[in-house]
Amino acid sequence: MARFLARRLVQSLLLVFIIITINFFLLHLAPGDPLARYYHPDIAPETIELMREKLGLDRPLIEQYVKWIWSFARGDFGISLQYNRPVASLLAESIPNTLRLTAGALMLYIIIGVALGITSAVKRYSLFDRVSTVAALFVYSIPSFWLALMLILFFSLKLGLLPSSHMQSIGIEGAGHFAMFVDRLRHIVLPAFVLGVASAAAMARYMRGSMIDVLGEDYIRTARAKGLPDRKVFLKHAFRNALLPVVTIIGLSLPFLLGGSVVIEKIFSWPGMGRLTVDAIHARDYPVVLAVNFIVAVMVILGNLLADIGYACLDPRIVYTRVGESK
Amino acid sequence: MDVLLKVDNLKTVFDTEDGVARVVDGVSFEVGHGETVGLVGESGCGKSVTALSIMRLVQDPPGRIAGGSVLFNGRDLLTIPEREMRKVRGNEISIVFQEPLTSLNPVFTCGEQVREAIALHQKLGRRESKRKAVEMFRLVRIPDPELRYRSYPHQMSGGMRQRVMIAMALSCQPKLLIADEPSTALDVSVQAQIMDLLLELKEKLGMAVLLITHNLAVVAQMVERVLVMYAGVVVEEAPVGGLFAEPLHPYTEGLLESLPKLGAPAGRLSMIPGNVPDPLNLPPGCRFSDRCPRRFDRCLSGEPPMFTVGRRRASRCWLREGGG
């Protein structure tokens, strides 16, 4: 296992390098100018050219690349062109918020998806199964931005139950730990739900299919022949086997959630990486966009690695070894 | 001999898109305490479904038990609540399936799968049930039982896996063991070992065995009495010696003739012409009539009942009407 991890780590580093390199060139090839926001009748073009020179944006692309990747490799993400602050400190502010949102969505989607899927499979063709099938398809087909707006309309404006934006109420800091926790929880419910619900619907379908496959296996018959009650047959013998294909899907859903959070954060004014990214792209704030890109690439690779490890933990038949090496 | 299991007019059907398939269509037989009975027939004749029906393990839907009774020690297993039935399964009646690889759960150790049955029925704690499971491994002659207890099914050979299945089935000392083609999926050399083991354990533990097989050679060695099944019904019942000496049903005759014989001149083996009828579309009259070499008018007009012949034999053939 340690060997496997080491090998994966080296592969991942290489992969990340390739991804950020491609990204660097793609970004610079795209039209737009980070200094465009200084175009103004009152600002002399020479001043802008001076700024360009100072920032090194006038140098040949390959030179800019080498300079950037060199500082990047040493952990220096550079200075944001837009905010004139270190990119690292911008990320340090926004990444935890995005992770909080994504983790909330992930939890919601796994719990809802797995529970619905298993119940549907066990009560196959029942009313519950039919309703949840239709509901899953419905939810999956709804664009998330629309769902977000509808939920805000209903829960925030009409009922006034949940806040429509931001991570916490203004001035909540002094109200004590518990009140603050409740306040944050109320703020995260809507965005996490919108972010996770489509995945939950997909998950419910995968889980149902996987569980139905497993329930037809001979070893389920054996478990019943032993005299085990249904609960044990389903939750011990079937569940762990049914989870195997689903673990991969969870790992692959991470980029989906991170990508989705860009839209959701914008709608709910969530001070996370997604909002930072959208704003940075608009401003052609290259260092920020590239750094965010790097973080997302690392998270996706990490998600896949975790899925592989989870897979090995669940299925004893999987042993990670080098080709040609015996266990 | 006291009757342990009495299956009476058991009917199990499967709902298919083309109609209702009567896979087990009125099967009746008895198994005495400590008796070994063979249930023989071609693939698809309903023998496995009969076994699953006794255990109430037929997958529903599409299958369901449509009628009859299964008296086990005088109690009808088809009418007791599911909760009661669970106390019978794996405890009083156990089953060993054909394919040990797919019948064991791949993500749990072999030991755990045996231990679980012991803990469930004997209400033992983890340590005690584990000790008993290792003991069972030793009983079915798995070498290094403590080590093998921690092995996963994929780390074992086919023969060893089937030993695990047998250990699981016998762990609560059932009164009846149903062995559904226990050696069919194994290598020939291992088949004999598994059969010998079953025979030996049967003697040691004194349980009754219902052995389901399509292999007449296995039947000849293992059982006292044979039931021959064809297209969902029992067509002949006989003590094992009598069956081989003088079959009373043309289908049994055909089965015996298709066996290779020692010392006979080499040549093509004889076979029964035609195929097993589709349970959705059974021939009118006798189910075997379309393949039977001794068919006469009567066979096409009505289905024969089971005719008793002598004291211990019976045949579902019009030729035996009046016990002849």
PDB file of C-alpha atoms in Angstrom, chain B residues 47-323:
ATOM      1  CA  LYS B  47     -35.173 -29.949  -8.360  1.00  0.00           C
ATOM      2  CA  SER B  48     -33.348 -26.854  -7.134  1.00  0.00           C
ATOM      3  CA  VAL B  49     -36.581 -24.885  -6.963  1.00  0.00           C
ATOM      4  CA  THR B  50     -38.041 -27.700  -4.869  1.00  0.00           C
ATOM      5  CA  ALA B  51     -35.130 -27.306  -2.451  1.00  0.00           C
ATOM      6  CA  LEU B  52     -35.477 -23.510  -2.327  1.00  0.00           C
ATOM      7  CA  SER B  53     -39.225 -23.868  -1.794  1.00  0.00           C
ATOM      8  CA  ILE B  54     -38.672 -26.105   1.242  1.00  0.00           C
ATOM      9  CA  MET B  55     -36.467 -23.341   2.692  1.00  0.00           C
ATOM     10  CA  ARG B  56     -38.876 -20.630   1.480  1.00  0.00           C
ATOM     11  CA  LEU B  57     -36.014 -18.977  -0.357  1.00  0.00           C
ATOM     12  CA  VAL B  58     -37.581 -18.703  -3.808  1.00  0.00           C
ATOM     13  CA  GLN B  59     -37.035 -15.169  -5.058  1.00  0.00           C
ATOM     14  CA  ASP B  60     -40.383 -13.407  -4.926  1.00  0.00           C
ATOM     15  CA  PRO B  61     -41.088 -11.860  -7.414  1.00  0.00           C
ATOM     16  CA  PRO B  62     -40.985 -13.574  -9.911  1.00  0.00           C
ATOM     17  CA  GLY B  63     -41.388 -16.875  -8.041  1.00  0.00           C
ATOM     18  CA  ARG B  64     -44.009 -17.869  -5.504  1.00  0.00           C
ATOM     19  CA  ILE B  65     -45.208 -21.003  -3.798  1.00  0.00           C
ATOM     20  CA  ALA B  66     -48.689 -21.589  -5.124  1.00  0.00           C
ATOM     21  CA  GLY B  67     -49.811 -24.549  -3.054  1.00  0.00           C
ATOM     22  CA  GLY B  68     -49.082 -27.670  -1.092  1.00  0.00           C
ATOM     23  CA  SER B  69     -47.466 -28.173   2.265  1.00  0.00           C
ATOM     24  CA  VAL B  70     -44.009 -28.841   3.666  1.00  0.00           C
ATOM     25  CA  LEU B  71     -44.339 -30.627   6.992  1.00  0.00           C
ATOM     26  CA  PHE B  72     -41.126 -30.601   8.972  1.00  0.00           C
ATOM     27  CA  ASN B  73     -41.442 -32.497  12.225  1.00  0.00           C
ATOM     28  CA  GLY B  74     -45.181 -32.125  11.767  1.00  0.00           C
ATOM     29  CA  ARG B  75     -45.096 -28.314  11.364  1.00  0.00           C
ATOM     30  CA  ASP B  76     -46.078 -26.786   8.023  1.00  0.00           C
ATOM     31  CA  LEU B  77     -43.180 -24.558   7.037  1.00  0.00           C
ATOM     32  CA  LEU B  78     -45.263 -22.834   4.374  1.00  0.00           C
ATOM     33  CA  THR B  79     -47.688 -21.342   6.876  1.00  0.00           C
ATOM     34  CA  ILE B  80     -45.481 -20.333   9.814  1.00  0.00           C
ATOM     35  CA  PRO B  81     -44.514 -16.647  10.074  1.00  0.00           C
ATOM     36  CA  GLU B  82     -41.261 -15.522   8.484  1.00  0.00           C
ATOM     37  CA  ARG B  83     -39.779 -14.892  11.938  1.00  0.00           C
ATOM     38  CA  GLU B  84     -40.301 -18.547  12.849  1.00  0.00           C
ATOM     39  CA  MET B  85     -38.982 -19.658   9.487  1.00  0.00           C
ATOM     40  CA  ARG B  86     -35.715 -17.811  10.115  1.00  0.00           C
ATOM     41  CA  LYS B  87     -35.166 -19.977  13.188  1.00  0.00           C
ATOM     42  CA  VAL B  88     -35.508 -23.053  10.981  1.00  0.00           C
ATOM     43  CA  ARG B  89     -33.127 -21.880   8.259  1.00  0.00           C
ATOM     44  CA  GLY B  90     -29.516 -22.676   8.960  1.00  0.00           C
ATOM     45  CA  ASN B  91     -30.512 -24.193  12.281  1.00  0.00           C
ATOM     46  CA  GLU B  92     -32.842 -27.117  11.655  1.00  0.00           C
ATOM     47  CA  ILE B  93     -32.591 -27.232   7.865  1.00  0.00           C
ATOM     48  CA  SER B  94     -29.417 -26.170   6.088  1.00  0.00           C
ATOM     49  CA  ILE B  95     -28.499 -26.001   2.465  1.00  0.00           C
ATOM     50  CA  VAL B  96     -25.245 -26.319   0.558  1.00  0.00           C
ATOM     51  CA  PHE B  97     -25.352 -24.686  -2.855  1.00  0.00           C
ATOM     52  CA  GLN B  98     -23.746 -25.704  -6.102  1.00  0.00           C
ATOM     53  CA  GLU B  99     -21.311 -22.855  -6.700  1.00  0.00           C
ATOM     54  CA  PRO B 100     -19.184 -22.176  -3.616  1.00  0.00           C
ATOM     55  CA  LEU B 101     -17.423 -19.139  -5.091  1.00  0.00           C
ATOM     56  CA  THR B 102     -20.519 -17.077  -5.744  1.00  0.00           C
ATOM     57  CA  SER B 103     -22.303 -18.449  -2.695  1.00  0.00           C
ATOM     58  CA  LEU B 104     -19.786 -16.938  -0.297  1.00  0.00           C
ATOM     59  CA  ASN B 105     -19.760 -13.202   0.287  1.00  0.00           C
ATOM     60  CA  PRO B 106     -16.517 -11.849  -1.211  1.00  0.00           C
ATOM     61  CA  VAL B 107     -16.019  -9.054   1.308  1.00  0.00           C
ATOM     62  CA  PHE B 108     -16.159 -11.074   4.526  1.00  0.00           C
ATOM     63  CA  THR B 109     -13.733 -13.691   5.773  1.00  0.00           C
ATOM     64  CA  CYS B 110     -14.809 -17.310   5.509  1.00  0.00           C
ATOM     65  CA  GLY B 111     -14.595 -17.614   9.265  1.00  0.00           C
ATOM     66  CA  GLU B 112     -16.876 -14.656   9.856  1.00  0.00           C
ATOM     67  CA  GLN B 113     -19.493 -16.119   7.530  1.00  0.00           C
ATOM     68  CA  VAL B 114     -19.549 -19.365   9.498  1.00  0.00           C
ATOM     69  CA  ARG B 115     -19.309 -17.628  12.879  1.00  0.00           C
ATOM     70  CA  GLU B 116     -22.282 -15.459  12.039  1.00  0.00           C
ATOM     71  CA  ALA B 117     -24.594 -18.459  11.672  1.00  0.00           C
ATOM     72  CA  ILE B 118     -23.388 -19.925  14.969  1.00  0.00           C
ATOM     73  CA  ALA B 119     -23.769 -16.641  16.842  1.00  0.00           C
ATOM     74  CA  LEU B 120     -27.243 -16.165  15.392  1.00  0.00           C
ATOM     75  CA  HIS B 121     -28.781 -19.509  16.258  1.00  0.00           C
ATOM     76  CA  GLN B 122     -26.851 -20.514  19.352  1.00  0.00           C
ATOM     77  CA  LYS B 123     -26.906 -17.045  20.904  1.00  0.00           C
ATOM     78  CA  LEU B 124     -23.176 -17.109  21.533  1.00  0.00           C
ATOM     79  CA  GLY B 125     -20.808 -14.190  21.975  1.00  0.00           C
ATOM     80  CA  ARG B 126     -18.037 -13.332  19.567  1.00  0.00           C
ATOM     81  CA  ARG B 127     -15.306 -15.338  21.259  1.00  0.00           C
ATOM     82  CA  GLU B 128     -17.371 -18.482  21.812  1.00  0.00           C
ATOM     83  CA  SER B 129     -18.869 -18.457  18.322  1.00  0.00           C
ATOM     84  CA  LYS B 130     -15.443 -17.971  16.827  1.00  0.00           C
ATOM     85  CA  ARG B 131     -14.087 -20.923  18.749  1.00  0.00           C
ATOM     86  CA  LYS B 132     -16.954 -23.069  17.480  1.00  0.00           C
ATOM     87  CA  ALA B 133     -16.450 -21.869  13.918  1.00  0.00           C
ATOM     88  CA  VAL B 134     -12.793 -22.904  14.045  1.00  0.00           C
ATOM     89  CA  GLU B 135     -13.952 -26.240  15.402  1.00  0.00           C
ATOM     90  CA  MET B 136     -16.280 -26.596  12.411  1.00  0.00           C
ATOM     91  CA  PHE B 137     -13.392 -25.790  10.065  1.00  0.00           C
ATOM     92  CA  ARG B 138     -11.460 -28.597  11.711  1.00  0.00           C
ATOM     93  CA  LEU B 139     -14.450 -30.953  11.395  1.00  0.00           C
ATOM     94  CA  VAL B 140     -14.691 -30.419   7.630  1.00  0.00           C
ATOM     95  CA  ARG B 141     -10.888 -30.924   7.465  1.00  0.00           C
ATOM     96  CA  ILE B 142      -9.768 -27.500   6.406  1.00  0.00           C
ATOM     97  CA  PRO B 143      -6.026 -27.467   7.084  1.00  0.00           C
ATOM     98  CA  ASP B 144      -4.768 -24.670   9.369  1.00  0.00           C
ATOM     99  CA  PRO B 145      -8.258 -23.799  10.593  1.00  0.00           C
ATOM    100  CA  GLU B 146      -7.151 -20.758  12.631  1.00  0.00           C
ATOM    101  CA  LEU B 147      -5.337 -19.300   9.629  1.00  0.00           C
ATOM    102  CA  ARG B 148      -8.084 -20.198   7.158  1.00  0.00           C
ATOM    103  CA  TYR B 149     -10.646 -18.599   9.438  1.00  0.00           C
ATOM    104  CA  ARG B 150      -9.177 -15.250   8.422  1.00  0.00           C
ATOM    105  CA  SER B 151      -9.007 -16.059   4.689  1.00  0.00           C
ATOM    106  CA  TYR B 152     -11.335 -14.489   2.185  1.00  0.00           C
ATOM    107  CA  PRO B 153     -13.216 -16.713  -0.269  1.00  0.00           C
ATOM    108  CA  HIS B 154     -11.035 -15.621  -3.201  1.00  0.00           C
ATOM    109  CA  GLN B 155      -7.950 -16.854  -1.383  1.00  0.00           C
ATOM    110  CA  MET B 156      -9.231 -20.427  -1.265  1.00  0.00           C
ATOM    111  CA  SER B 157      -9.590 -23.244  -3.787  1.00  0.00           C
ATOM    112  CA  GLY B 158     -12.982 -24.475  -4.951  1.00  0.00           C
ATOM    113  CA  GLY B 159     -12.851 -27.553  -2.750  1.00  0.00           C
ATOM    114  CA  MET B 160     -11.895 -25.519   0.311  1.00  0.00           C
ATOM    115  CA  ARG B 161     -14.695 -23.062  -0.350  1.00  0.00           C
ATOM    116  CA  GLN B 162     -17.194 -25.885  -0.526  1.00  0.00           C
ATOM    117  CA  ARG B 163     -15.831 -27.162   2.789  1.00  0.00           C
ATOM    118  CA  VAL B 164     -16.515 -23.721   4.228  1.00  0.00           C
ATOM    119  CA  MET B 165     -20.078 -23.902   2.892  1.00  0.00           C
ATOM    120  CA  ILE B 166     -20.480 -27.336   4.485  1.00  0.00           C
ATOM    121  CA  ALA B 167     -19.047 -26.051   7.767  1.00  0.00           C
ATOM    122  CA  MET B 168     -21.551 -23.212   7.646  1.00  0.00           C
ATOM    123  CA  ALA B 169     -24.443 -25.537   6.895  1.00  0.00           C
ATOM    124  CA  LEU B 170     -23.569 -28.023   9.632  1.00  0.00           C
ATOM    125  CA  SER B 171     -22.531 -25.500  12.263  1.00  0.00           C
ATOM    126  CA  CYS B 172     -25.830 -25.694  14.116  1.00  0.00           C
ATOM    127  CA  GLN B 173     -26.281 -29.457  13.704  1.00  0.00           C
ATOM    128  CA  PRO B 174     -29.334 -29.373  11.458  1.00  0.00           C
ATOM    129  CA  LYS B 175     -31.729 -32.302  11.315  1.00  0.00           C
ATOM    130  CA  LEU B 176     -31.881 -32.014   7.535  1.00  0.00           C
ATOM    131  CA  LEU B 177     -29.167 -31.018   5.114  1.00  0.00           C
ATOM    132  CA  ILE B 178     -30.156 -30.155   1.577  1.00  0.00           C
ATOM    133  CA  ALA B 179     -27.164 -30.541  -0.708  1.00  0.00           C
ATOM    134  CA  ASP B 180     -27.953 -28.931  -4.068  1.00  0.00           C
ATOM    135  CA  GLU B 181     -25.399 -30.315  -6.525  1.00  0.00           C
ATOM    136  CA  PRO B 182     -22.644 -29.833  -3.945  1.00  0.00           C
ATOM    137  CA  SER B 183     -19.880 -31.202  -6.135  1.00  0.00           C
ATOM    138  CA  THR B 184     -20.957 -30.208  -9.629  1.00  0.00           C
ATOM    139  CA  ALA B 185     -18.856 -27.057  -9.832  1.00  0.00           C
ATOM    140  CA  LEU B 186     -15.700 -28.786  -8.609  1.00  0.00           C
ATOM    141  CA  ASP B 187     -12.871 -30.737 -10.219  1.00  0.00           C
ATOM    142  CA  VAL B 188     -13.560 -34.433 -10.529  1.00  0.00           C
ATOM    143  CA  SER B 189     -10.920 -35.412  -7.971  1.00  0.00           C
ATOM    144  CA  VAL B 190     -12.254 -32.884  -5.490  1.00  0.00           C
ATOM    145  CA  GLN B 191     -15.844 -34.008  -6.129  1.00  0.00           C
ATOM    146  CA  ALA B 192     -15.152 -37.399  -4.615  1.00  0.00           C
ATOM    147  CA  GLN B 193     -13.512 -35.826  -1.553  1.00  0.00           C
ATOM    148  CA  ILE B 194     -16.485 -33.572  -0.928  1.00  0.00           C
ATOM    149  CA  MET B 195     -18.936 -36.440  -1.338  1.00  0.00           C
ATOM    150  CA  ASP B 196     -16.941 -38.652   1.019  1.00  0.00           C
ATOM    151  CA  LEU B 197     -16.827 -35.827   3.534  1.00  0.00           C
ATOM    152  CA  LEU B 198     -20.596 -35.343   3.355  1.00  0.00           C
ATOM    153  CA  LEU B 199     -21.205 -39.058   3.798  1.00  0.00           C
ATOM    154  CA  GLU B 200     -18.846 -39.232   6.749  1.00  0.00           C
ATOM    155  CA  LEU B 201     -20.341 -36.179   8.459  1.00  0.00           C
ATOM    156  CA  LYS B 202     -23.810 -37.502   7.895  1.00  0.00           C
ATOM    157  CA  GLU B 203     -22.877 -40.687   9.777  1.00  0.00           C
ATOM    158  CA  LYS B 204     -21.168 -38.711  12.525  1.00  0.00           C
ATOM    159  CA  LEU B 205     -23.934 -36.160  13.055  1.00  0.00           C
ATOM    160  CA  GLY B 206     -26.898 -38.385  12.250  1.00  0.00           C
ATOM    161  CA  MET B 207     -28.764 -35.911  10.106  1.00  0.00           C
ATOM    162  CA  ALA B 208     -30.996 -36.605   7.130  1.00  0.00           C
ATOM    163  CA  VAL B 209     -29.696 -35.579   3.711  1.00  0.00           C
ATOM    164  CA  LEU B 210     -31.628 -34.581   0.627  1.00  0.00           C
ATOM    165  CA  LEU B 211     -29.066 -34.831  -2.134  1.00  0.00           C
ATOM    166  CA  ILE B 212     -29.960 -33.046  -5.331  1.00  0.00           C
ATOM    167  CA  THR B 213     -27.946 -34.068  -8.363  1.00  0.00           C
ATOM    168  CA  HIS B 214     -28.078 -34.896 -12.017  1.00  0.00           C
ATOM    169  CA  ASN B 215     -25.315 -37.432 -11.515  1.00  0.00           C
ATOM    170  CA  LEU B 216     -26.629 -40.981 -11.178  1.00  0.00           C
ATOM    171  CA  ALA B 217     -23.199 -42.323 -10.207  1.00  0.00           C
ATOM    172  CA  VAL B 218     -23.211 -40.060  -7.144  1.00  0.00           C
ATOM    173  CA  VAL B 219     -26.699 -41.262  -6.293  1.00  0.00           C
ATOM    174  CA  ALA B 220     -25.674 -44.904  -6.484  1.00  0.00           C
ATOM    175  CA  GLN B 221     -22.922 -44.391  -3.926  1.00  0.00           C
ATOM    176  CA  MET B 222     -24.566 -41.990  -1.549  1.00  0.00           C
ATOM    177  CA  VAL B 223     -28.267 -42.499  -1.045  1.00  0.00           C
ATOM    178  CA  GLU B 224     -30.764 -45.074   0.173  1.00  0.00           C
ATOM    179  CA  ARG B 225     -33.775 -43.935  -1.808  1.00  0.00           C
ATOM    180  CA  VAL B 226     -34.124 -42.064  -5.084  1.00  0.00           C
ATOM    181  CA  LEU B 227     -36.717 -39.663  -6.441  1.00  0.00           C
ATOM    182  CA  VAL B 228     -36.550 -39.034 -10.169  1.00  0.00           C
ATOM    183  CA  MET B 229     -37.946 -35.676 -11.250  1.00  0.00           C
ATOM    184  CA  TYR B 230     -39.080 -34.673 -14.706  1.00  0.00           C
ATOM    185  CA  ALA B 231     -40.675 -31.388 -15.799  1.00  0.00           C
ATOM    186  CA  GLY B 232     -41.771 -30.364 -12.331  1.00  0.00           C
ATOM    187  CA  VAL B 233     -43.078 -33.666 -11.017  1.00  0.00           C
ATOM    188  CA  VAL B 234     -41.631 -36.781  -9.395  1.00  0.00           C
ATOM    189  CA  VAL B 235     -41.956 -39.568 -11.954  1.00  0.00           C
ATOM    190  CA  GLU B 236     -40.384 -42.425 -10.065  1.00  0.00           C
ATOM    191  CA  GLU B 237     -39.558 -43.295  -6.492  1.00  0.00           C
ATOM    192  CA  ALA B 238     -37.491 -46.345  -5.550  1.00  0.00           C
ATOM    193  CA  PRO B 239     -34.826 -47.725  -3.223  1.00  0.00           C
ATOM    194  CA  VAL B 240     -31.489 -47.152  -4.893  1.00  0.00           C
ATOM    195  CA  GLY B 241     -30.799 -50.831  -5.665  1.00  0.00           C
ATOM    196  CA  GLY B 242     -34.193 -51.395  -7.243  1.00  0.00           C
ATOM    197  CA  LEU B 243     -33.929 -48.303  -9.391  1.00  0.00           C
ATOM    198  CA  PHE B 244     -30.722 -49.407 -11.045  1.00  0.00           C
ATOM    199  CA  ALA B 245     -31.824 -53.054 -11.346  1.00  0.00           C
ATOM    200  CA  GLU B 246     -35.263 -52.407 -12.747  1.00  0.00           C
ATOM    201  CA  PRO B 247     -36.407 -48.883 -13.547  1.00  0.00           C
ATOM    202  CA  LEU B 248     -40.187 -48.533 -13.607  1.00  0.00           C
ATOM    203  CA  HIS B 249     -40.490 -45.376 -15.691  1.00  0.00           C
ATOM    204  CA  PRO B 250     -39.342 -44.995 -19.301  1.00  0.00           C
ATOM    205  CA  TYR B 251     -37.603 -41.730 -18.373  1.00  0.00           C
ATOM    206  CA  THR B 252     -35.514 -43.462 -15.703  1.00  0.00           C
ATOM    207  CA  GLU B 253     -34.738 -46.185 -18.206  1.00  0.00           C
ATOM    208  CA  GLY B 254     -33.514 -43.563 -20.630  1.00  0.00           C
ATOM    209  CA  LEU B 255     -31.350 -41.942 -17.953  1.00  0.00           C
ATOM    210  CA  LEU B 256     -29.743 -45.243 -17.028  1.00  0.00           C
ATOM    211  CA  GLU B 257     -29.123 -46.190 -20.645  1.00  0.00           C
ATOM    212  CA  SER B 258     -27.347 -42.938 -21.260  1.00  0.00           C
ATOM    213  CA  LEU B 259     -24.757 -43.757 -18.588  1.00  0.00           C
ATOM    214  CA  PRO B 260     -21.411 -45.040 -19.909  1.00  0.00           C
ATOM    215  CA  LYS B 261     -20.965 -48.692 -18.951  1.00  0.00           C
ATOM    216  CA  LEU B 262     -17.751 -50.369 -17.893  1.00  0.00           C
ATOM    217  CA  GLY B 263     -16.705 -53.101 -20.303  1.00  0.00           C
ATOM    218  CA  ALA B 264     -19.240 -52.199 -22.955  1.00  0.00           C
ATOM    219  CA  PRO B 265     -17.891 -51.761 -26.481  1.00  0.00           C
ATOM    220  CA  ALA B 266     -16.886 -48.213 -27.294  1.00  0.00           C
ATOM    221  CA  GLY B 267     -19.420 -46.228 -29.273  1.00  0.00           C
ATOM    222  CA  ARG B 268     -21.845 -43.401 -28.986  1.00  0.00           C
ATOM    223  CA  LEU B 269     -23.737 -43.237 -25.698  1.00  0.00           C
ATOM    224  CA  SER B 270     -27.459 -43.566 -26.093  1.00  0.00           C
ATOM    225  CA  MET B 271     -29.545 -40.559 -25.262  1.00  0.00           C
ATOM    226  CA  ILE B 272     -33.129 -39.543 -24.753  1.00  0.00           C
ATOM    227  CA  PRO B 273     -34.370 -37.825 -27.925  1.00  0.00           C
ATOM    228  CA  GLY B 274     -35.884 -34.343 -27.676  1.00  0.00           C
ATOM    229  CA  ASN B 275     -35.701 -31.757 -24.928  1.00  0.00           C
ATOM    230  CA  VAL B 276     -37.213 -31.096 -21.540  1.00  0.00           C
ATOM    231  CA  PRO B 277     -40.593 -29.452 -22.186  1.00  0.00           C
ATOM    232  CA  ASP B 278     -41.035 -25.737 -21.601  1.00  0.00           C
ATOM    233  CA  PRO B 279     -42.873 -25.268 -18.270  1.00  0.00           C
ATOM    234  CA  LEU B 280     -45.031 -22.657 -20.018  1.00  0.00           C
ATOM    235  CA  ASN B 281     -46.070 -25.157 -22.621  1.00  0.00           C
ATOM    236  CA  LEU B 282     -46.326 -28.673 -21.199  1.00  0.00           C
ATOM    237  CA  PRO B 283     -47.497 -31.463 -23.504  1.00  0.00           C
ATOM    238  CA  PRO B 284     -51.043 -32.670 -22.884  1.00  0.00           C
ATOM    239  CA  GLY B 285     -51.301 -35.932 -21.001  1.00  0.00           C
ATOM    240  CA  CYS B 286     -48.066 -37.372 -19.687  1.00  0.00           C
ATOM    241  CA  ARG B 287     -45.249 -34.797 -19.563  1.00  0.00           C
ATOM    242  CA  PHE B 288     -42.772 -37.283 -20.966  1.00  0.00           C
ATOM    243  CA  SER B 289     -45.035 -38.454 -23.786  1.00  0.00           C
ATOM    244  CA  ASP B 290     -43.354 -36.467 -26.550  1.00  0.00           C
ATOM    245  CA  ARG B 291     -39.989 -38.138 -25.856  1.00  0.00           C
ATOM    246  CA  CYS B 292     -41.163 -41.544 -24.675  1.00  0.00           C
ATOM    247  CA  PRO B 293     -40.326 -44.627 -26.774  1.00  0.00           C
ATOM    248  CA  ARG B 294     -43.200 -46.577 -25.209  1.00  0.00           C
ATOM    249  CA  ARG B 295     -45.917 -44.026 -25.720  1.00  0.00           C
ATOM    250  CA  PHE B 296     -49.481 -45.253 -26.399  1.00  0.00           C
ATOM    251  CA  ASP B 297     -52.896 -43.581 -26.770  1.00  0.00           C
ATOM    252  CA  ARG B 298     -53.537 -43.270 -23.079  1.00  0.00           C
ATOM    253  CA  CYS B 299     -50.398 -41.168 -22.585  1.00  0.00           C
ATOM    254  CA  LEU B 300     -51.702 -38.344 -24.752  1.00  0.00           C
ATOM    255  CA  SER B 301     -55.182 -38.154 -23.257  1.00  0.00           C
ATOM    256  CA  GLY B 302     -54.529 -37.901 -19.524  1.00  0.00           C
ATOM    257  CA  GLU B 303     -51.760 -37.216 -17.057  1.00  0.00           C
ATOM    258  CA  PRO B 304     -50.896 -40.339 -15.100  1.00  0.00           C
ATOM    259  CA  PRO B 305     -51.030 -40.267 -11.301  1.00  0.00           C
ATOM    260  CA  MET B 306     -48.304 -41.867  -9.177  1.00  0.00           C
ATOM    261  CA  PHE B 307     -48.976 -45.615  -9.269  1.00  0.00           C
ATOM    262  CA  THR B 308     -47.689 -47.574  -6.283  1.00  0.00           C
ATOM    263  CA  VAL B 309     -45.745 -50.653  -7.261  1.00  0.00           C
ATOM    264  CA  GLY B 310     -45.015 -53.161  -4.523  1.00  0.00           C
ATOM    265  CA  ARG B 311     -44.376 -51.824  -1.037  1.00  0.00           C
ATOM    266  CA  ARG B 312     -41.729 -49.177  -1.575  1.00  0.00           C
ATOM    267  CA  ARG B 313     -41.898 -48.127  -5.187  1.00  0.00           C
ATOM    268  CA  ALA B 314     -43.986 -45.846  -7.334  1.00  0.00           C
ATOM    269  CA  SER B 315     -44.023 -44.682 -10.944  1.00  0.00           C
ATOM    270  CA  ARG B 316     -45.935 -41.969 -12.767  1.00  0.00           C
ATOM    271  CA  CYS B 317     -46.541 -44.030 -15.914  1.00  0.00           C
ATOM    272  CA  TRP B 318     -49.719 -45.500 -17.408  1.00  0.00           C
ATOM    273  CA  LEU B 319     -47.831 -48.739 -17.998  1.00  0.00           C
ATOM    274  CA  ARG B 320     -47.798 -49.258 -14.229  1.00  0.00           C
ATOM    275  CA  GLU B 321     -51.541 -48.810 -13.789  1.00  0.00           C
ATOM    276  CA  GLY B 322     -52.770 -51.407 -11.326  1.00  0.00           C
ATOM    277  CA  GLY B 323     -49.311 -51.859  -9.807  1.00  0.00           C
TER     278      GLY B 323
END
